[in-house]
PDB file of C-alpha atoms in Angstrom:
ATOM      1  CA  MET A   1     -17.595 -13.559  -5.278  1.00 51.00           C
ATOM      2  CA  SER A   2     -15.470 -10.479  -5.989  1.00 70.00           C
ATOM      3  CA  GLU A   3     -17.791  -9.520  -8.860  1.00 73.00           C
ATOM      4  CA  ASN A   4     -20.783  -9.774  -6.528  1.00 76.00           C
ATOM      5  CA  LEU A   5     -19.032  -7.563  -3.975  1.00 77.00           C
ATOM      6  CA  ILE A   6     -18.239  -4.926  -6.597  1.00 82.00           C
ATOM      7  CA  GLY A   7     -21.843  -5.012  -7.812  1.00 81.00           C
ATOM      8  CA  ILE A   8     -23.171  -4.617  -4.268  1.00 79.00           C
ATOM      9  CA  LEU A   9     -20.865  -1.663  -3.588  1.00 81.00           C
ATOM     10  CA  ILE A  10     -21.986   0.006  -6.829  1.00 84.00           C
ATOM     11  CA  LEU A  11     -25.616  -0.519  -5.791  1.00 82.00           C
ATOM     12  CA  PHE A  12     -24.916   1.085  -2.402  1.00 78.00           C
ATOM     13  CA  VAL A  13     -23.649   4.212  -4.140  1.00 81.00           C
ATOM     14  CA  MET A  14     -26.425   4.258  -6.754  1.00 85.00           C
ATOM     15  CA  TYR A  15     -29.186   3.829  -4.159  1.00 79.00           C
ATOM     16  CA  SER A  16     -27.766   6.694  -2.117  1.00 77.00           C
ATOM     17  CA  LEU A  17     -27.467   8.938  -5.166  1.00 83.00           C
ATOM     18  CA  GLN A  18     -31.016   8.070  -6.194  1.00 83.00           C
ATOM     19  CA  ALA A  19     -32.363   9.043  -2.771  1.00 77.00           C
ATOM     20  CA  PHE A  20     -30.802  12.503  -2.978  1.00 79.00           C
ATOM     21  CA  ILE A  21     -31.725  13.048  -6.628  1.00 85.00           C
ATOM     22  CA  ASP A  22     -35.360  12.144  -5.926  1.00 82.00           C
ATOM     23  CA  LYS A  23     -35.498  14.509  -2.964  1.00 78.00           C
ATOM     24  CA  SER A  24     -33.919  17.331  -4.966  1.00 82.00           C
ATOM     25  CA  ALA A  25     -36.269  16.719  -7.901  1.00 85.00           C
ATOM     26  CA  SER A  26     -39.304  16.755  -5.589  1.00 81.00           C
ATOM     27  CA  ASN A  27     -38.424  20.322  -4.594  1.00 79.00           C
ATOM     28  CA  TYR A  28     -38.654  21.456  -8.225  1.00 82.00           C
ATOM     29  CA  SER A  29     -41.489  19.263  -9.516  1.00 78.00           C
ATOM     30  CA  LYS A  30     -44.308  20.993  -7.666  1.00 77.00           C
ATOM     31  CA  GLY A  31     -47.764  20.021  -8.818  1.00 78.00           C
ATOM     32  CA  ASN A  32     -49.092  16.865 -10.439  1.00 82.00           C
ATOM     33  CA  ALA A  33     -48.410  18.032 -13.993  1.00 85.00           C
ATOM     34  CA  ALA A  34     -44.706  18.712 -13.351  1.00 87.00           C
ATOM     35  CA  THR A  35     -44.283  15.426 -11.487  1.00 87.00           C
ATOM     36  CA  MET A  36     -45.989  13.489 -14.273  1.00 90.00           C
ATOM     37  CA  GLY A  37     -43.837  15.231 -16.876  1.00 90.00           C
ATOM     38  CA  TYR A  38     -40.723  14.343 -14.904  1.00 91.00           C
ATOM     39  CA  GLY A  39     -41.808  10.708 -14.822  1.00 91.00           C
ATOM     40  CA  VAL A  40     -42.482  10.564 -18.565  1.00 93.00           C
ATOM     41  CA  ALA A  41     -39.159  12.216 -19.418  1.00 93.00           C
ATOM     42  CA  LYS A  42     -37.191   9.988 -17.032  1.00 94.00           C
ATOM     43  CA  ASN A  43     -38.647   6.741 -18.389  1.00 94.00           C
ATOM     44  CA  PHE A  44     -38.268   7.954 -21.992  1.00 95.00           C
ATOM     45  CA  ILE A  45     -34.591   8.836 -21.450  1.00 95.00           C
ATOM     46  CA  CYS A  46     -34.009   5.362 -19.976  1.00 94.00           C
ATOM     47  CA  THR A  47     -35.748   3.835 -23.008  1.00 95.00           C
ATOM     48  CA  VAL A  48     -33.564   5.769 -25.468  1.00 94.00           C
ATOM     49  CA  ILE A  49     -30.319   4.925 -23.668  1.00 94.00           C
ATOM     50  CA  SER A  50     -31.287   1.237 -23.413  1.00 92.00           C
ATOM     51  CA  PHE A  51     -32.178   1.163 -27.126  1.00 92.00           C
ATOM     52  CA  CYS A  52     -28.835   2.727 -28.094  1.00 91.00           C
ATOM     53  CA  ILE A  53     -26.868   0.237 -25.988  1.00 89.00           C
ATOM     54  CA  ILE A  54     -28.751  -2.865 -27.112  1.00 88.00           C
ATOM     55  CA  SER A  55     -28.600  -1.816 -30.775  1.00 84.00           C
ATOM     56  CA  PHE A  56     -24.843  -2.383 -30.849  1.00 81.00           C
ATOM     57  CA  GLY A  57     -25.297  -6.071 -30.074  1.00 70.00           C
ATOM     58  CA  GLY A  58     -28.390  -6.623 -32.162  1.00 69.00           C
ATOM     59  CA  MET A  59     -31.970  -6.966 -30.972  1.00 71.00           C
ATOM     60  CA  ALA A  60     -34.005 -10.137 -30.781  1.00 70.00           C
ATOM     61  CA  MET A  61     -37.778 -10.397 -30.970  1.00 78.00           C
ATOM     62  CA  PRO A  62     -39.265 -10.328 -27.463  1.00 80.00           C
ATOM     63  CA  THR A  63     -40.767 -13.575 -26.206  1.00 85.00           C
ATOM     64  CA  ALA A  64     -43.983 -13.865 -24.192  1.00 87.00           C
ATOM     65  CA  PRO A  65     -42.132 -14.339 -20.854  1.00 88.00           C
ATOM     66  CA  VAL A  66     -40.006 -11.254 -21.520  1.00 89.00           C
ATOM     67  CA  ILE A  67     -43.086  -9.160 -22.294  1.00 91.00           C
ATOM     68  CA  LEU A  68     -44.939 -10.384 -19.180  1.00 93.00           C
ATOM     69  CA  ILE A  69     -41.987  -9.714 -16.866  1.00 93.00           C
ATOM     70  CA  SER A  70     -41.422  -6.324 -18.510  1.00 92.00           C
ATOM     71  CA  LEU A  71     -45.060  -5.445 -17.803  1.00 94.00           C
ATOM     72  CA  LEU A  72     -44.627  -6.532 -14.192  1.00 93.00           C
ATOM     73  CA  ALA A  73     -41.598  -4.233 -13.955  1.00 92.00           C
ATOM     74  CA  GLY A  74     -42.658  -1.360 -16.231  1.00 93.00           C
ATOM     75  CA  ILE A  75     -46.050  -0.501 -14.744  1.00 94.00           C
ATOM     76  CA  PRO A  76     -44.761  -0.414 -11.133  1.00 93.00           C
ATOM     77  CA  GLN A  77     -41.758   1.597 -12.341  1.00 92.00           C
ATOM     78  CA  ALA A  78     -44.106   4.214 -13.811  1.00 92.00           C
ATOM     79  CA  VAL A  79     -46.207   4.339 -10.649  1.00 93.00           C
ATOM     80  CA  CYS A  80     -43.150   4.589  -8.389  1.00 91.00           C
ATOM     81  CA  THR A  81     -41.569   7.346 -10.470  1.00 89.00           C
ATOM     82  CA  VAL A  82     -44.386   9.759  -9.625  1.00 90.00           C
ATOM     83  CA  THR A  83     -45.569   8.444  -6.241  1.00 90.00           C
ATOM     84  CA  ILE A  84     -42.063   8.628  -4.763  1.00 87.00           C
ATOM     85  CA  LEU A  85     -41.846  12.304  -5.718  1.00 86.00           C
ATOM     86  CA  TRP A  86     -45.336  12.979  -4.393  1.00 87.00           C
ATOM     87  CA  SER A  87     -44.396  11.219  -1.152  1.00 85.00           C
ATOM     88  CA  LEU A  88     -41.184  13.242  -0.834  1.00 81.00           C
ATOM     89  CA  GLN A  89     -43.237  16.427  -1.142  1.00 81.00           C
ATOM     90  CA  LYS A  90     -45.218  15.355   1.948  1.00 79.00           C
ATOM     91  CA  TYR A  91     -42.748  13.312   3.971  1.00 74.00           C
ATOM     92  CA  SER A  92     -39.020  13.463   4.737  1.00 70.00           C
ATOM     93  CA  ILE A  93     -36.457  11.624   2.625  1.00 70.00           C
ATOM     94  CA  MET A  94     -35.843   9.381   5.629  1.00 68.00           C
ATOM     95  CA  GLN A  95     -39.474   8.351   6.031  1.00 71.00           C
ATOM     96  CA  VAL A  96     -39.973   7.580   2.341  1.00 77.00           C
ATOM     97  CA  ASN A  97     -36.757   5.542   2.206  1.00 72.00           C
ATOM     98  CA  LEU A  98     -37.904   3.524   5.195  1.00 72.00           C
ATOM     99  CA  PHE A  99     -40.904   2.289   3.180  1.00 77.00           C
ATOM    100  CA  MET A 100     -38.678   1.663   0.171  1.00 79.00           C
ATOM    101  CA  THR A 101     -36.435  -0.450   2.399  1.00 75.00           C
ATOM    102  CA  ALA A 102     -39.404  -2.330   3.856  1.00 75.00           C
ATOM    103  CA  SER A 103     -40.525  -3.183   0.303  1.00 80.00           C
ATOM    104  CA  VAL A 104     -37.923  -5.981   0.263  1.00 77.00           C
ATOM    105  CA  LEU A 105     -40.623  -8.056   1.975  1.00 78.00           C
ATOM    106  CA  VAL A 106     -42.532  -8.250  -1.332  1.00 83.00           C
ATOM    107  CA  PRO A 107     -39.863 -10.151  -3.348  1.00 84.00           C
ATOM    108  CA  ILE A 108     -38.737 -12.122  -0.291  1.00 78.00           C
ATOM    109  CA  VAL A 109     -42.197 -13.522   0.462  1.00 79.00           C
ATOM    110  CA  ALA A 110     -42.869 -14.149  -3.240  1.00 81.00           C
ATOM    111  CA  GLY A 111     -39.451 -15.778  -3.586  1.00 78.00           C
ATOM    112  CA  MET A 112     -40.456 -18.496  -1.112  1.00 76.00           C
ATOM    113  CA  PHE A 113     -43.047 -19.708  -3.624  1.00 76.00           C
ATOM    114  CA  LEU A 114     -41.609 -18.696  -7.000  1.00 77.00           C
ATOM    115  CA  PHE A 115     -37.931 -19.550  -6.520  1.00 76.00           C
ATOM    116  CA  ASP A 116     -38.128 -22.248  -3.834  1.00 72.00           C
ATOM    117  CA  GLU A 117     -35.690 -20.361  -1.627  1.00 69.00           C
ATOM    118  CA  ASN A 118     -34.812 -21.634   1.829  1.00 68.00           C
ATOM    119  CA  PHE A 119     -36.328 -18.997   4.088  1.00 65.00           C
ATOM    120  CA  THR A 120     -36.210 -19.606   7.851  1.00 70.00           C
ATOM    121  CA  VAL A 121     -37.771 -17.947  10.888  1.00 71.00           C
ATOM    122  CA  PHE A 122     -34.321 -16.709  11.919  1.00 73.00           C
ATOM    123  CA  LYS A 123     -33.850 -14.979   8.553  1.00 70.00           C
ATOM    124  CA  ALA A 124     -37.293 -13.403   8.916  1.00 72.00           C
ATOM    125  CA  PHE A 125     -36.245 -12.090  12.335  1.00 76.00           C
ATOM    126  CA  LEU A 126     -33.067 -10.596  10.847  1.00 72.00           C
ATOM    127  CA  ILE A 127     -35.039  -8.826   8.098  1.00 72.00           C
ATOM    128  CA  ILE A 128     -37.400  -7.362  10.701  1.00 75.00           C
ATOM    129  CA  ALA A 129     -34.293  -6.237  12.620  1.00 75.00           C
ATOM    130  CA  ILE A 130     -32.985  -4.502   9.469  1.00 68.00           C
ATOM    131  CA  ILE A 131     -36.276  -2.643   9.027  1.00 69.00           C
ATOM    132  CA  PHE A 132     -36.336  -1.711  12.743  1.00 72.00           C
ATOM    133  CA  GLY A 133     -32.721  -0.527  12.589  1.00 68.00           C
ATOM    134  CA  SER A 134     -33.585   1.451   9.454  1.00 63.00           C
ATOM    135  CA  GLY A 135     -36.283   3.271  11.380  1.00 63.00           C
ATOM    136  CA  LEU A 136     -33.736   4.243  14.043  1.00 66.00           C
ATOM    137  CA  ILE A 137     -31.252   5.407  11.387  1.00 59.00           C
ATOM    138  CA  LEU A 138     -33.916   7.513   9.739  1.00 55.00           C
ATOM    139  CA  GLY A 139     -34.649   9.243  12.998  1.00 56.00           C
ATOM    140  CA  ILE A 140     -38.310   8.241  13.216  1.00 51.00           C
ATOM    141  CA  ASN A 141     -39.127   8.719  16.883  1.00 46.00           C
ATOM    142  CA  LYS A 142     -42.814   7.821  16.901  1.00 46.00           C
ATOM    143  CA  LEU A 143     -45.358   6.284  14.554  1.00 44.00           C
ATOM    144  CA  SER A 144     -47.478   9.436  14.623  1.00 44.00           C
ATOM    145  CA  ASP A 145     -44.715  11.190  12.670  1.00 48.00           C
ATOM    146  CA  LEU A 146     -45.926   9.271   9.619  1.00 50.00           C
ATOM    147  CA  LYS A 147     -49.481  10.627   9.833  1.00 53.00           C
ATOM    148  CA  PHE A 148     -51.202   7.283   9.369  1.00 49.00           C
ATOM    149  CA  GLY A 149     -54.340   7.368   7.268  1.00 51.00           C
ATOM    150  CA  GLY A 150     -55.487   9.548   4.400  1.00 55.00           C
ATOM    151  CA  LYS A 151     -54.250   9.979   0.852  1.00 65.00           C
ATOM    152  CA  SER A 152     -50.728  10.961   1.889  1.00 71.00           C
ATOM    153  CA  PHE A 153     -50.091   7.752   3.795  1.00 76.00           C
ATOM    154  CA  LEU A 154     -51.649   5.771   0.942  1.00 83.00           C
ATOM    155  CA  LEU A 155     -48.799   7.067  -1.246  1.00 85.00           C
ATOM    156  CA  LEU A 156     -46.285   5.391   1.062  1.00 83.00           C
ATOM    157  CA  ILE A 157     -48.193   2.104   0.870  1.00 85.00           C
ATOM    158  CA  ILE A 158     -48.210   2.335  -2.939  1.00 89.00           C
ATOM    159  CA  VAL A 159     -44.459   3.039  -2.943  1.00 89.00           C
ATOM    160  CA  TRP A 160     -43.885   0.079  -0.604  1.00 86.00           C
ATOM    161  CA  PHE A 161     -45.805  -2.417  -2.747  1.00 90.00           C
ATOM    162  CA  PHE A 162     -44.826  -1.289  -6.257  1.00 92.00           C
ATOM    163  CA  TYR A 163     -41.154  -0.717  -5.395  1.00 89.00           C
ATOM    164  CA  GLY A 164     -41.119  -4.306  -4.167  1.00 88.00           C
ATOM    165  CA  ALA A 165     -42.830  -5.450  -7.390  1.00 91.00           C
ATOM    166  CA  ILE A 166     -39.992  -3.937  -9.443  1.00 90.00           C
ATOM    167  CA  MET A 167     -37.406  -5.931  -7.485  1.00 89.00           C
ATOM    168  CA  LEU A 168     -39.499  -9.085  -7.862  1.00 90.00           C
ATOM    169  CA  ALA A 169     -39.676  -8.627 -11.650  1.00 91.00           C
ATOM    170  CA  GLN A 170     -35.913  -8.229 -11.885  1.00 89.00           C
ATOM    171  CA  LYS A 171     -35.417 -11.407  -9.889  1.00 88.00           C
ATOM    172  CA  MET A 172     -37.901 -13.235 -12.139  1.00 90.00           C
ATOM    173  CA  TYR A 173     -36.040 -12.127 -15.268  1.00 91.00           C
ATOM    174  CA  ALA A 174     -32.717 -13.342 -13.874  1.00 87.00           C
ATOM    175  CA  LYS A 175     -34.180 -16.717 -12.854  1.00 86.00           C
ATOM    176  CA  TYR A 176     -36.566 -17.497 -15.692  1.00 87.00           C
ATOM    177  CA  ILE A 177     -34.537 -15.991 -18.547  1.00 87.00           C
ATOM    178  CA  PRO A 178     -30.943 -16.770 -17.469  1.00 80.00           C
ATOM    179  CA  LYS A 179     -29.468 -16.176 -20.923  1.00 81.00           C
ATOM    180  CA  GLY A 180     -31.394 -12.963 -21.523  1.00 80.00           C
ATOM    181  CA  ASN A 181     -29.865  -9.550 -22.162  1.00 84.00           C
ATOM    182  CA  ILE A 182     -30.461  -7.322 -19.128  1.00 85.00           C
ATOM    183  CA  MET A 183     -30.592  -4.249 -21.348  1.00 88.00           C
ATOM    184  CA  GLU A 184     -33.491  -5.952 -23.137  1.00 89.00           C
ATOM    185  CA  LEU A 185     -35.416  -5.878 -19.858  1.00 89.00           C
ATOM    186  CA  SER A 186     -34.487  -2.214 -19.383  1.00 91.00           C
ATOM    187  CA  LEU A 187     -35.654  -1.312 -22.883  1.00 92.00           C
ATOM    188  CA  TYR A 188     -39.098  -2.885 -22.572  1.00 93.00           C
ATOM    189  CA  MET A 189     -39.489  -1.982 -18.902  1.00 94.00           C
ATOM    190  CA  TYR A 190     -38.931   1.743 -19.380  1.00 94.00           C
ATOM    191  CA  PHE A 191     -40.817   1.830 -22.667  1.00 95.00           C
ATOM    192  CA  ILE A 192     -43.827   0.369 -20.858  1.00 95.00           C
ATOM    193  CA  GLY A 193     -43.233   2.846 -18.042  1.00 94.00           C
ATOM    194  CA  THR A 194     -43.316   5.759 -20.498  1.00 95.00           C
ATOM    195  CA  ALA A 195     -46.472   4.461 -22.165  1.00 95.00           C
ATOM    196  CA  THR A 196     -48.166   3.904 -18.788  1.00 95.00           C
ATOM    197  CA  LEU A 197     -47.568   7.495 -17.691  1.00 93.00           C
ATOM    198  CA  LEU A 198     -48.723   8.892 -21.041  1.00 93.00           C
ATOM    199  CA  ILE A 199     -51.952   6.868 -20.802  1.00 92.00           C
ATOM    200  CA  TRP A 200     -52.343   8.009 -17.195  1.00 90.00           C
ATOM    201  CA  SER A 201     -51.970  11.628 -18.336  1.00 88.00           C
ATOM    202  CA  LEU A 202     -54.506  11.091 -21.133  1.00 86.00           C
ATOM    203  CA  PHE A 203     -57.112   9.751 -18.716  1.00 84.00           C
ATOM    204  CA  SER A 204     -56.423  12.667 -16.376  1.00 80.00           C
ATOM    205  CA  LYS A 205     -57.029  15.079 -19.267  1.00 77.00           C
ATOM    206  CA  ILE A 206     -60.283  13.349 -20.231  1.00 74.00           C
ATOM    207  CA  LYS A 207     -61.399  13.449 -16.609  1.00 72.00           C
ATOM    208  CA  GLN A 208     -60.837  17.198 -16.469  1.00 68.00           C
ATOM    209  CA  CYS A 209     -63.058  17.654 -19.537  1.00 62.00           C
ATOM    210  CA  SER A 210     -63.427  21.389 -20.121  1.00 57.00           C
ATOM    211  CA  LYS A 211     -60.714  22.479 -17.682  1.00 65.00           C
ATOM    212  CA  ASN A 212     -57.693  24.116 -19.278  1.00 69.00           C
ATOM    213  CA  GLU A 213     -55.238  22.894 -16.636  1.00 72.00           C
ATOM    214  CA  LYS A 214     -52.173  21.060 -17.930  1.00 80.00           C
ATOM    215  CA  VAL A 215     -51.731  17.452 -16.887  1.00 79.00           C
ATOM    216  CA  LEU A 216     -48.203  17.080 -18.251  1.00 83.00           C
ATOM    217  CA  ILE A 217     -45.348  19.589 -18.025  1.00 85.00           C
ATOM    218  CA  LEU A 218     -41.977  18.352 -19.275  1.00 86.00           C
ATOM    219  CA  PRO A 219     -38.959  19.199 -17.088  1.00 88.00           C
ATOM    220  CA  LYS A 220     -36.634  22.086 -17.882  1.00 88.00           C
ATOM    221  CA  GLY A 221     -33.499  23.574 -16.383  1.00 88.00           C
ATOM    222  CA  LYS A 222     -32.384  22.021 -13.080  1.00 89.00           C
ATOM    223  CA  LEU A 223     -35.294  19.608 -13.037  1.00 89.00           C
ATOM    224  CA  LEU A 224     -34.228  18.255 -16.437  1.00 92.00           C
ATOM    225  CA  ALA A 225     -30.672  17.831 -15.127  1.00 92.00           C
ATOM    226  CA  PHE A 226     -32.010  15.838 -12.178  1.00 92.00           C
ATOM    227  CA  CYS A 227     -34.144  13.826 -14.602  1.00 92.00           C
ATOM    228  CA  VAL A 228     -31.177  12.843 -16.779  1.00 93.00           C
ATOM    229  CA  SER A 229     -29.025  12.054 -13.732  1.00 93.00           C
ATOM    230  CA  SER A 230     -31.789   9.904 -12.256  1.00 91.00           C
ATOM    231  CA  ALA A 231     -32.219   8.020 -15.547  1.00 93.00           C
ATOM    232  CA  VAL A 232     -28.524   7.121 -15.682  1.00 93.00           C
ATOM    233  CA  VAL A 233     -28.493   6.066 -12.026  1.00 92.00           C
ATOM    234  CA  ILE A 234     -31.540   3.777 -12.264  1.00 91.00           C
ATOM    235  CA  LEU A 235     -30.220   2.160 -15.447  1.00 92.00           C
ATOM    236  CA  VAL A 236     -27.041   1.233 -13.583  1.00 91.00           C
ATOM    237  CA  MET A 237     -29.164   0.018 -10.652  1.00 89.00           C
ATOM    238  CA  THR A 238     -31.362  -2.071 -12.956  1.00 88.00           C
ATOM    239  CA  TYR A 239     -28.347  -3.712 -14.567  1.00 89.00           C
ATOM    240  CA  TYR A 240     -26.506  -4.657 -11.383  1.00 88.00           C
ATOM    241  CA  LEU A 241     -29.589  -5.609  -9.374  1.00 86.00           C
ATOM    242  CA  THR A 242     -30.828  -7.935 -12.137  1.00 87.00           C
ATOM    243  CA  SER A 243     -27.337  -9.343 -12.646  1.00 87.00           C
ATOM    244  CA  LEU A 244     -26.868 -10.080  -8.934  1.00 85.00           C
ATOM    245  CA  SER A 245     -30.351 -11.614  -8.755  1.00 83.00           C
ATOM    246  CA  ALA A 246     -29.077 -14.530 -10.827  1.00 80.00           C
ATOM    247  CA  THR A 247     -26.558 -15.605  -8.175  1.00 81.00           C
ATOM    248  CA  LEU A 248     -27.722 -14.235  -4.810  1.00 80.00           C
ATOM    249  CA  PRO A 249     -30.892 -15.360  -2.979  1.00 79.00           C
ATOM    250  CA  THR A 250     -33.697 -12.820  -2.603  1.00 76.00           C
ATOM    251  CA  TYR A 251     -33.581 -12.762   1.202  1.00 72.00           C
ATOM    252  CA  LEU A 252     -29.890 -11.750   1.046  1.00 74.00           C
ATOM    253  CA  LEU A 253     -29.655  -9.445  -1.991  1.00 75.00           C
ATOM    254  CA  PHE A 254     -32.515  -7.027  -1.341  1.00 74.00           C
ATOM    255  CA  PRO A 255     -32.106  -6.530   2.441  1.00 70.00           C
ATOM    256  CA  LEU A 256     -28.350  -6.183   1.933  1.00 70.00           C
ATOM    257  CA  THR A 257     -28.598  -3.491  -0.733  1.00 72.00           C
ATOM    258  CA  ASN A 258     -31.687  -1.649   0.527  1.00 68.00           C
ATOM    259  CA  GLY A 259     -30.931  -1.813   4.237  1.00 63.00           C
ATOM    260  CA  SER A 260     -27.262  -0.936   4.023  1.00 62.00           C
ATOM    261  CA  LYS A 261     -27.869   2.021   1.702  1.00 66.00           C
ATOM    262  CA  LEU A 262     -29.361   3.874   4.667  1.00 65.00           C
ATOM    263  CA  ILE A 263     -25.945   3.877   6.311  1.00 66.00           C
ATOM    264  CA  PHE A 264     -24.562   5.588   3.196  1.00 67.00           C
ATOM    265  CA  VAL A 265     -27.428   8.091   3.316  1.00 63.00           C
ATOM    266  CA  LEU A 266     -26.610   8.811   6.951  1.00 63.00           C
ATOM    267  CA  ILE A 267     -22.911   9.337   6.173  1.00 68.00           C
ATOM    268  CA  ILE A 268     -23.639  11.624   3.224  1.00 61.00           C
ATOM    269  CA  SER A 269     -26.154  13.579   5.330  1.00 59.00           C
ATOM    270  CA  TYR A 270     -23.397  14.231   7.841  1.00 63.00           C
ATOM    271  CA  LEU A 271     -20.682  15.087   5.294  1.00 67.00           C
ATOM    272  CA  VAL A 272     -22.814  17.129   2.890  1.00 62.00           C
ATOM    273  CA  PHE A 273     -25.535  18.643   5.052  1.00 52.00           C
ATOM    274  CA  LYS A 274     -23.584  18.665   8.364  1.00 57.00           C
ATOM    275  CA  GLU A 275     -26.375  16.775  10.125  1.00 55.00           C
ATOM    276  CA  ARG A 276     -24.833  15.084  13.186  1.00 62.00           C
ATOM    277  CA  PRO A 277     -26.142  11.549  13.793  1.00 61.00           C
ATOM    278  CA  THR A 278     -27.798  10.841  17.128  1.00 66.00           C
ATOM    279  CA  LYS A 279     -27.044   7.895  19.412  1.00 71.00           C
ATOM    280  CA  ARG A 280     -30.342   6.399  18.230  1.00 71.00           C
ATOM    281  CA  MET A 281     -29.150   6.545  14.590  1.00 66.00           C
ATOM    282  CA  LEU A 282     -25.760   5.018  15.424  1.00 69.00           C
ATOM    283  CA  PHE A 283     -27.505   2.210  17.314  1.00 75.00           C
ATOM    284  CA  GLY A 284     -29.673   1.633  14.228  1.00 69.00           C
ATOM    285  CA  CYS A 285     -26.517   1.356  12.105  1.00 67.00           C
ATOM    286  CA  LEU A 286     -25.156  -1.290  14.479  1.00 72.00           C
ATOM    287  CA  ILE A 287     -28.390  -3.305  14.238  1.00 72.00           C
ATOM    288  CA  VAL A 288     -28.495  -3.139  10.430  1.00 67.00           C
ATOM    289  CA  ILE A 289     -24.823  -4.103  10.008  1.00 64.00           C
ATOM    290  CA  SER A 290     -25.138  -7.001  12.471  1.00 70.00           C
ATOM    291  CA  ALA A 291     -28.327  -8.320  10.847  1.00 69.00           C
ATOM    292  CA  VAL A 292     -26.859  -8.102   7.332  1.00 62.00           C
ATOM    293  CA  LEU A 293     -23.703  -9.993   8.385  1.00 61.00           C
ATOM    294  CA  LEU A 294     -25.817 -12.744   9.992  1.00 67.00           C
ATOM    295  CA  LEU A 295     -27.949 -13.139   6.848  1.00 59.00           C
TER     296      LEU A 295
END
């Protein structure tokens, strides 16, 4: 139990760091080409680090289940890498993180069928309470703030679904390949993510035909520093989230880590950016903490 608690605390910190790194990177990765280049570099760095780590213990030939789960994780990872940044360029960090938190519904619903998990109406109510409390924490006062409809809002829907698909894939790896090496999943997942973004860039270039506009600009300077930092953070997140998935049920693990991270984001916002929380935000914290404890 103590190992699970340590893993959850590490995930809290990593999720919070990732939120701020993504927001900072979105301020420097203006334009589709820079965002795509950031995504390629980030996934490639994760691939290299994973390869170096797994090489020390020896590599085994990937099996069909490993490849399929890696595809389920790698393609959404590639999509999320760029769509999260695009979303952060149009919406606040709070609004984007709300949809990332709500994405826990994807693995939870799937877990009812894939993992035969005991999911009750009361637990569903608590998860809805976590999402509602998250909205209060994030300071969303009205639905119109999200500008429903159009391409911008579609980005949030894509983030919601594919971010959830990544969590589902990690849970599947932990359940279906219990003796697998988690770094093996990271290696194939981020390699597929890199390849996906490169193919995406190639199709974008073909679509432009005679245009001389770049479709891929690799990060430099501060953006590269954010890219490397993000790669390290998500590798740690991948390891601990997949590891905890083997022992904790989906309806507990993902709401606990994703919902509670918003409290950390709120605290850091106050300490770092001197943004005083409102009574609405504090009430949201109370709802989230209560719901998580009851789960």
